Amino acid sequence: MNIIVAGCGRLGAELAQILDSDGNHVAVIDRDKDAFKRLKSSFKGEFIEGIAFDKATLIKAGIEHADAVASTTNGDNTNIVTALIAKKKFKVPTIVARIYDPIRAEIYKKMGINTVSPTLWGANKIKDLICHPDLFRVSSFGSGEVEIIETEATAFLDGRHVRDIAIPSEINVVSIVRDGIALIPTHSTTFKKGDKIFIALTAFGKTKIKQMLMS
């Protein structure tokens, strides 16, 4: 894939390095040429000095043939303007923008721009570590209304059936890993102490599953 990363700060540099290591062609944009020093010597992509939302700079970075643009600068305004130009002017298929303001992130998300909010993610992660230290969040959907968490089957669950904890629209067991082998359970599948359990749930479901695991 041809990918442009706007911003070579800590996040942008790490992202560019990962994408490059995966075999993608990566062009990194930053107004400060010293920022490129964050990239390892093994980086095979391009360095473009300039302003991320400047059309000439984007064209130099190859936006006319880009498969994706990730705008990761430290400024919300810069990131959203870059994303809008990539989407509306150059019709780039996949666009992701880092937005610190959760409210603005939600607005731009509704406009069809994928956003990542470190502020919202960090707040939710800290909340999880405080309120649900035994439940590891694997993924989330929408604005976090539904999550997939990983937990371990306790003595309470040993021998019980999946249907004993499943609650329609709130808790659904999507997979169990036992002895290193994953399976998709049915309602009649029984838990075994030590199983790794992956559960899709809502916020209400998270509270209920925690109560079950502590029983």
PDB file of C-alpha atoms in Angstrom:
ATOM      1  CA  MET A   1       0.000   0.000   0.000  1.00  0.00           C
ATOM      2  CA  ASN A   2       1.000   3.618  -0.557  1.00  0.00           C
ATOM      3  CA  ILE A   3       0.521   5.411   2.763  1.00  0.00           C
ATOM      4  CA  ILE A   4       1.156   8.986   3.863  1.00  0.00           C
ATOM      5  CA  VAL A   5       1.805   9.733   7.530  1.00  0.00           C
ATOM      6  CA  ALA A   6       1.410  13.419   8.364  1.00  0.00           C
ATOM      7  CA  GLY A   7       3.418  14.298  11.454  1.00  0.00           C
ATOM      8  CA  CYS A   8       6.646  12.664  12.562  1.00  0.00           C
ATOM      9  CA  GLY A   9       6.175  13.008  16.298  1.00  0.00           C
ATOM     10  CA  ARG A  10       6.396   9.982  18.568  1.00  0.00           C
ATOM     11  CA  LEU A  11       3.131   8.502  17.313  1.00  0.00           C
ATOM     12  CA  GLY A  12       3.699   9.294  13.649  1.00  0.00           C
ATOM     13  CA  ALA A  13       7.259   7.996  13.680  1.00  0.00           C
ATOM     14  CA  GLU A  14       6.241   4.744  15.374  1.00  0.00           C
ATOM     15  CA  LEU A  15       3.335   4.269  12.965  1.00  0.00           C
ATOM     16  CA  ALA A  16       5.505   4.982   9.927  1.00  0.00           C
ATOM     17  CA  GLN A  17       8.135   2.540  11.140  1.00  0.00           C
ATOM     18  CA  ILE A  18       5.561  -0.239  11.656  1.00  0.00           C
ATOM     19  CA  LEU A  19       3.921   0.337   8.279  1.00  0.00           C
ATOM     20  CA  ASP A  20       7.317   0.391   6.570  1.00  0.00           C
ATOM     21  CA  SER A  21       8.352  -2.851   8.287  1.00  0.00           C
ATOM     22  CA  ASP A  22       5.167  -4.471   6.977  1.00  0.00           C
ATOM     23  CA  GLY A  23       6.267  -3.773   3.416  1.00  0.00           C
ATOM     24  CA  ASN A  24       4.200  -0.673   2.655  1.00  0.00           C
ATOM     25  CA  HIS A  25       5.511   2.351   0.797  1.00  0.00           C
ATOM     26  CA  VAL A  26       5.420   5.154   3.357  1.00  0.00           C
ATOM     27  CA  ALA A  27       5.914   8.887   2.930  1.00  0.00           C
ATOM     28  CA  VAL A  28       6.263  10.933   6.117  1.00  0.00           C
ATOM     29  CA  ILE A  29       5.473  14.661   6.220  1.00  0.00           C
ATOM     30  CA  ASP A  30       6.703  17.084   8.874  1.00  0.00           C
ATOM     31  CA  ARG A  31       7.502  20.799   8.880  1.00  0.00           C
ATOM     32  CA  ASP A  32      10.549  20.161  11.114  1.00  0.00           C
ATOM     33  CA  LYS A  33      13.259  18.195   9.320  1.00  0.00           C
ATOM     34  CA  ASP A  34      14.794  17.255  12.683  1.00  0.00           C
ATOM     35  CA  ALA A  35      11.633  15.259  13.444  1.00  0.00           C
ATOM     36  CA  PHE A  36      12.728  12.659  10.896  1.00  0.00           C
ATOM     37  CA  LYS A  37      15.552  11.705  13.252  1.00  0.00           C
ATOM     38  CA  ARG A  38      12.932   9.770  15.240  1.00  0.00           C
ATOM     39  CA  LEU A  39      12.829   7.191  12.450  1.00  0.00           C
ATOM     40  CA  LYS A  40      15.280   4.319  12.535  1.00  0.00           C
ATOM     41  CA  SER A  41      18.023   4.020   9.950  1.00  0.00           C
ATOM     42  CA  SER A  42      16.224   0.938   8.619  1.00  0.00           C
ATOM     43  CA  PHE A  43      13.259   3.074   7.467  1.00  0.00           C
ATOM     44  CA  LYS A  44      12.992   2.795   3.669  1.00  0.00           C
ATOM     45  CA  GLY A  45      10.254   5.365   3.045  1.00  0.00           C
ATOM     46  CA  GLU A  46      10.337   9.009   2.006  1.00  0.00           C
ATOM     47  CA  PHE A  47      10.811  12.200   4.041  1.00  0.00           C
ATOM     48  CA  ILE A  48       8.790  15.212   2.921  1.00  0.00           C
ATOM     49  CA  GLU A  49       9.512  18.506   4.667  1.00  0.00           C
ATOM     50  CA  GLY A  50       6.491  20.782   4.629  1.00  0.00           C
ATOM     51  CA  ILE A  51       3.073  21.601   6.048  1.00  0.00           C
ATOM     52  CA  ALA A  52       0.776  18.565   6.168  1.00  0.00           C
ATOM     53  CA  PHE A  53      -2.307  20.224   4.672  1.00  0.00           C
ATOM     54  CA  ASP A  54      -0.424  22.050   1.897  1.00  0.00           C
ATOM     55  CA  LYS A  55      -1.601  20.592  -1.422  1.00  0.00           C
ATOM     56  CA  ALA A  56       1.808  20.868  -3.062  1.00  0.00           C
ATOM     57  CA  THR A  57       3.380  19.027  -0.129  1.00  0.00           C
ATOM     58  CA  LEU A  58       0.733  16.300  -0.278  1.00  0.00           C
ATOM     59  CA  ILE A  59       1.223  15.872  -4.020  1.00  0.00           C
ATOM     60  CA  LYS A  60       4.994  15.596  -3.479  1.00  0.00           C
ATOM     61  CA  ALA A  61       4.268  12.877  -0.915  1.00  0.00           C
ATOM     62  CA  GLY A  62       2.262  10.986  -3.539  1.00  0.00           C
ATOM     63  CA  ILE A  63      -1.295  11.625  -2.373  1.00  0.00           C
ATOM     64  CA  GLU A  64      -2.658  11.265  -5.910  1.00  0.00           C
ATOM     65  CA  HIS A  65      -1.844   7.560  -5.698  1.00  0.00           C
ATOM     66  CA  ALA A  66      -2.202   7.065  -1.937  1.00  0.00           C
ATOM     67  CA  ASP A  67      -4.247   4.216  -0.496  1.00  0.00           C
ATOM     68  CA  ALA A  68      -4.362   5.795   2.956  1.00  0.00           C
ATOM     69  CA  VAL A  69      -3.493   8.940   4.888  1.00  0.00           C
ATOM     70  CA  ALA A  70      -2.893   9.072   8.647  1.00  0.00           C
ATOM     71  CA  SER A  71      -2.767  12.567  10.122  1.00  0.00           C
ATOM     72  CA  THR A  72      -0.987  12.321  13.470  1.00  0.00           C
ATOM     73  CA  THR A  73       0.345  15.804  14.210  1.00  0.00           C
ATOM     74  CA  ASN A  74      -0.094  17.393  17.645  1.00  0.00           C
ATOM     75  CA  GLY A  75      -2.741  19.815  16.365  1.00  0.00           C
ATOM     76  CA  ASP A  76      -6.407  18.887  15.955  1.00  0.00           C
ATOM     77  CA  ASN A  77      -6.941  21.618  13.362  1.00  0.00           C
ATOM     78  CA  THR A  78      -4.002  20.490  11.253  1.00  0.00           C
ATOM     79  CA  ASN A  79      -5.131  16.883  11.414  1.00  0.00           C
ATOM     80  CA  ILE A  80      -8.723  17.553  10.443  1.00  0.00           C
ATOM     81  CA  VAL A  81      -7.843  19.956   7.606  1.00  0.00           C
ATOM     82  CA  THR A  82      -5.359  17.420   6.235  1.00  0.00           C
ATOM     83  CA  ALA A  83      -7.978  14.685   6.494  1.00  0.00           C
ATOM     84  CA  LEU A  84     -10.638  16.782   4.761  1.00  0.00           C
ATOM     85  CA  ILE A  85      -8.312  17.683   1.884  1.00  0.00           C
ATOM     86  CA  ALA A  86      -7.312  14.034   1.471  1.00  0.00           C
ATOM     87  CA  LYS A  87     -10.962  12.967   1.476  1.00  0.00           C
ATOM     88  CA  LYS A  88     -12.634  15.682  -0.603  1.00  0.00           C
ATOM     89  CA  LYS A  89      -9.866  16.880  -2.922  1.00  0.00           C
ATOM     90  CA  PHE A  90      -7.881  13.711  -3.549  1.00  0.00           C
ATOM     91  CA  LYS A  91     -10.505  11.022  -2.796  1.00  0.00           C
ATOM     92  CA  VAL A  92      -8.106   8.917  -0.714  1.00  0.00           C
ATOM     93  CA  PRO A  93      -9.939   5.667   0.218  1.00  0.00           C
ATOM     94  CA  THR A  94      -8.815   5.402   3.848  1.00  0.00           C
ATOM     95  CA  ILE A  95      -8.198   8.349   6.155  1.00  0.00           C
ATOM     96  CA  VAL A  96      -7.461   8.407   9.882  1.00  0.00           C
ATOM     97  CA  ALA A  97      -6.991  11.521  12.000  1.00  0.00           C
ATOM     98  CA  ARG A  98      -5.797  11.856  15.573  1.00  0.00           C
ATOM     99  CA  ILE A  99      -8.146  14.226  17.417  1.00  0.00           C
ATOM    100  CA  TYR A 100      -7.555  15.101  21.063  1.00  0.00           C
ATOM    101  CA  ASP A 101     -10.984  16.667  21.602  1.00  0.00           C
ATOM    102  CA  PRO A 102     -13.495  13.775  22.007  1.00  0.00           C
ATOM    103  CA  ILE A 103     -16.450  15.969  21.000  1.00  0.00           C
ATOM    104  CA  ARG A 104     -14.815  17.063  17.769  1.00  0.00           C
ATOM    105  CA  ALA A 105     -13.680  13.524  17.090  1.00  0.00           C
ATOM    106  CA  GLU A 106     -17.271  12.320  17.186  1.00  0.00           C
ATOM    107  CA  ILE A 107     -18.383  15.102  14.837  1.00  0.00           C
ATOM    108  CA  TYR A 108     -15.748  14.290  12.237  1.00  0.00           C
ATOM    109  CA  LYS A 109     -16.447  10.587  12.605  1.00  0.00           C
ATOM    110  CA  LYS A 110     -20.028  11.279  11.496  1.00  0.00           C
ATOM    111  CA  MET A 111     -18.580  13.059   8.455  1.00  0.00           C
ATOM    112  CA  GLY A 112     -16.956   9.801   7.385  1.00  0.00           C
ATOM    113  CA  ILE A 113     -13.461  10.457   8.740  1.00  0.00           C
ATOM    114  CA  ASN A 114     -11.982   7.777  10.969  1.00  0.00           C
ATOM    115  CA  THR A 115     -10.738   9.379  14.168  1.00  0.00           C
ATOM    116  CA  VAL A 116      -8.627   8.244  17.091  1.00  0.00           C
ATOM    117  CA  SER A 117      -8.981  10.209  20.325  1.00  0.00           C
ATOM    118  CA  PRO A 118      -6.075   9.578  22.743  1.00  0.00           C
ATOM    119  CA  THR A 119      -7.970  11.587  25.369  1.00  0.00           C
ATOM    120  CA  LEU A 120     -11.061   9.391  25.227  1.00  0.00           C
ATOM    121  CA  TRP A 121      -9.063   6.184  24.855  1.00  0.00           C
ATOM    122  CA  GLY A 122      -6.823   7.079  27.781  1.00  0.00           C
ATOM    123  CA  ALA A 123      -9.727   8.037  30.038  1.00  0.00           C
ATOM    124  CA  ASN A 124     -11.560   4.791  29.287  1.00  0.00           C
ATOM    125  CA  LYS A 125      -8.397   2.737  29.768  1.00  0.00           C
ATOM    126  CA  ILE A 126      -7.687   4.295  33.166  1.00  0.00           C
ATOM    127  CA  LYS A 127     -11.322   3.771  34.165  1.00  0.00           C
ATOM    128  CA  ASP A 128     -11.064   0.105  33.180  1.00  0.00           C
ATOM    129  CA  LEU A 129      -7.871  -0.399  35.183  1.00  0.00           C
ATOM    130  CA  ILE A 130      -9.520   1.175  38.227  1.00  0.00           C
ATOM    131  CA  CYS A 131     -12.987  -0.374  37.993  1.00  0.00           C
ATOM    132  CA  HIS A 132     -12.325  -3.616  36.103  1.00  0.00           C
ATOM    133  CA  PRO A 133      -8.677  -4.630  36.634  1.00  0.00           C
ATOM    134  CA  ASP A 134      -9.492  -8.285  35.942  1.00  0.00           C
ATOM    135  CA  LEU A 135     -11.126  -7.603  32.579  1.00  0.00           C
ATOM    136  CA  PHE A 136      -8.752  -6.883  29.678  1.00  0.00           C
ATOM    137  CA  ARG A 137     -10.319  -4.912  26.828  1.00  0.00           C
ATOM    138  CA  VAL A 138      -9.368  -6.388  23.459  1.00  0.00           C
ATOM    139  CA  SER A 139     -11.413  -4.100  21.217  1.00  0.00           C
ATOM    140  CA  SER A 140     -14.286  -1.631  21.198  1.00  0.00           C
ATOM    141  CA  PHE A 141     -16.883  -0.571  18.659  1.00  0.00           C
ATOM    142  CA  GLY A 142     -18.720   2.660  17.914  1.00  0.00           C
ATOM    143  CA  SER A 143     -17.843   5.100  20.650  1.00  0.00           C
ATOM    144  CA  GLY A 144     -17.181   2.309  23.143  1.00  0.00           C
ATOM    145  CA  GLU A 145     -20.798   1.199  23.620  1.00  0.00           C
ATOM    146  CA  VAL A 146     -19.784  -2.403  22.837  1.00  0.00           C
ATOM    147  CA  GLU A 147     -16.471  -3.973  23.826  1.00  0.00           C
ATOM    148  CA  ILE A 148     -14.787  -7.335  23.544  1.00  0.00           C
ATOM    149  CA  ILE A 149     -12.971  -8.225  26.738  1.00  0.00           C
ATOM    150  CA  GLU A 150     -10.712 -11.109  27.687  1.00  0.00           C
ATOM    151  CA  THR A 151     -10.926 -12.791  31.066  1.00  0.00           C
ATOM    152  CA  GLU A 152     -10.116 -16.118  32.667  1.00  0.00           C
ATOM    153  CA  ALA A 153     -12.659 -18.672  33.786  1.00  0.00           C
ATOM    154  CA  THR A 154     -12.798 -18.686  37.570  1.00  0.00           C
ATOM    155  CA  ALA A 155     -13.776 -21.548  39.876  1.00  0.00           C
ATOM    156  CA  PHE A 156     -17.283 -20.086  39.810  1.00  0.00           C
ATOM    157  CA  LEU A 157     -17.548 -20.709  36.048  1.00  0.00           C
ATOM    158  CA  ASP A 158     -15.941 -24.165  36.085  1.00  0.00           C
ATOM    159  CA  GLY A 159     -18.542 -26.638  34.772  1.00  0.00           C
ATOM    160  CA  ARG A 160     -21.148 -23.991  34.042  1.00  0.00           C
ATOM    161  CA  HIS A 161     -22.627 -23.430  30.581  1.00  0.00           C
ATOM    162  CA  VAL A 162     -22.233 -20.423  28.314  1.00  0.00           C
ATOM    163  CA  ARG A 163     -25.984 -19.854  28.564  1.00  0.00           C
ATOM    164  CA  ASP A 164     -25.562 -19.303  32.315  1.00  0.00           C
ATOM    165  CA  ILE A 165     -23.825 -15.974  31.724  1.00  0.00           C
ATOM    166  CA  ALA A 166     -25.213 -14.946  28.329  1.00  0.00           C
ATOM    167  CA  ILE A 167     -27.706 -12.086  28.411  1.00  0.00           C
ATOM    168  CA  PRO A 168     -29.376 -11.013  25.126  1.00  0.00           C
ATOM    169  CA  SER A 169     -28.133  -7.607  23.941  1.00  0.00           C
ATOM    170  CA  GLU A 170     -25.747  -7.332  26.916  1.00  0.00           C
ATOM    171  CA  ILE A 171     -23.369 -10.311  27.197  1.00  0.00           C
ATOM    172  CA  ASN A 172     -22.318 -12.741  24.463  1.00  0.00           C
ATOM    173  CA  VAL A 173     -19.414 -15.205  24.689  1.00  0.00           C
ATOM    174  CA  VAL A 174     -17.725 -15.082  21.273  1.00  0.00           C
ATOM    175  CA  SER A 175     -14.776 -17.431  21.810  1.00  0.00           C
ATOM    176  CA  ILE A 176     -13.058 -19.700  24.326  1.00  0.00           C
ATOM    177  CA  VAL A 177      -9.372 -20.618  24.190  1.00  0.00           C
ATOM    178  CA  ARG A 178      -8.597 -23.902  25.944  1.00  0.00           C
ATOM    179  CA  ASP A 179      -5.130 -25.479  25.902  1.00  0.00           C
ATOM    180  CA  GLY A 180      -4.107 -23.037  23.175  1.00  0.00           C
ATOM    181  CA  ILE A 181      -6.984 -23.948  20.858  1.00  0.00           C
ATOM    182  CA  ALA A 182      -9.750 -21.450  20.119  1.00  0.00           C
ATOM    183  CA  LEU A 183     -13.377 -22.422  19.578  1.00  0.00           C
ATOM    184  CA  ILE A 184     -16.684 -20.668  18.977  1.00  0.00           C
ATOM    185  CA  PRO A 185     -18.963 -21.856  21.762  1.00  0.00           C
ATOM    186  CA  THR A 186     -22.651 -22.691  21.718  1.00  0.00           C
ATOM    187  CA  HIS A 187     -25.004 -22.013  24.604  1.00  0.00           C
ATOM    188  CA  SER A 188     -24.437 -25.592  25.792  1.00  0.00           C
ATOM    189  CA  THR A 189     -20.622 -25.312  25.885  1.00  0.00           C
ATOM    190  CA  THR A 190     -19.228 -25.700  29.397  1.00  0.00           C
ATOM    191  CA  PHE A 191     -16.453 -23.619  30.897  1.00  0.00           C
ATOM    192  CA  LYS A 192     -13.320 -25.095  32.382  1.00  0.00           C
ATOM    193  CA  LYS A 193     -11.317 -23.260  35.030  1.00  0.00           C
ATOM    194  CA  GLY A 194      -8.398 -21.500  33.356  1.00  0.00           C
ATOM    195  CA  ASP A 195     -10.147 -21.024  30.007  1.00  0.00           C
ATOM    196  CA  LYS A 196      -9.454 -17.737  28.268  1.00  0.00           C
ATOM    197  CA  ILE A 197     -12.869 -16.264  27.504  1.00  0.00           C
ATOM    198  CA  PHE A 198     -13.587 -13.517  24.987  1.00  0.00           C
ATOM    199  CA  ILE A 199     -16.870 -11.755  25.660  1.00  0.00           C
ATOM    200  CA  ALA A 200     -18.738  -9.060  23.735  1.00  0.00           C
ATOM    201  CA  LEU A 201     -20.639  -6.825  26.126  1.00  0.00           C
ATOM    202  CA  THR A 202     -22.173  -3.453  26.838  1.00  0.00           C
ATOM    203  CA  ALA A 203     -21.363  -1.198  29.793  1.00  0.00           C
ATOM    204  CA  PHE A 204     -24.237  -2.780  31.734  1.00  0.00           C
ATOM    205  CA  GLY A 205     -22.983  -6.211  30.743  1.00  0.00           C
ATOM    206  CA  LYS A 206     -19.489  -5.402  32.020  1.00  0.00           C
ATOM    207  CA  THR A 207     -20.832  -4.654  35.490  1.00  0.00           C
ATOM    208  CA  LYS A 208     -22.877  -7.868  35.498  1.00  0.00           C
ATOM    209  CA  ILE A 209     -20.059 -10.107  34.255  1.00  0.00           C
ATOM    210  CA  LYS A 210     -17.746  -8.687  36.927  1.00  0.00           C
ATOM    211  CA  GLN A 211     -20.307  -9.612  39.586  1.00  0.00           C
ATOM    212  CA  MET A 212     -20.492 -13.140  38.162  1.00  0.00           C
ATOM    213  CA  LEU A 213     -16.709 -13.588  38.119  1.00  0.00           C
ATOM    214  CA  MET A 214     -16.452 -12.404  41.723  1.00  0.00           C
ATOM    215  CA  SER A 215     -19.115 -14.833  42.924  1.00  0.00           C
TER     216      SER A 215
END
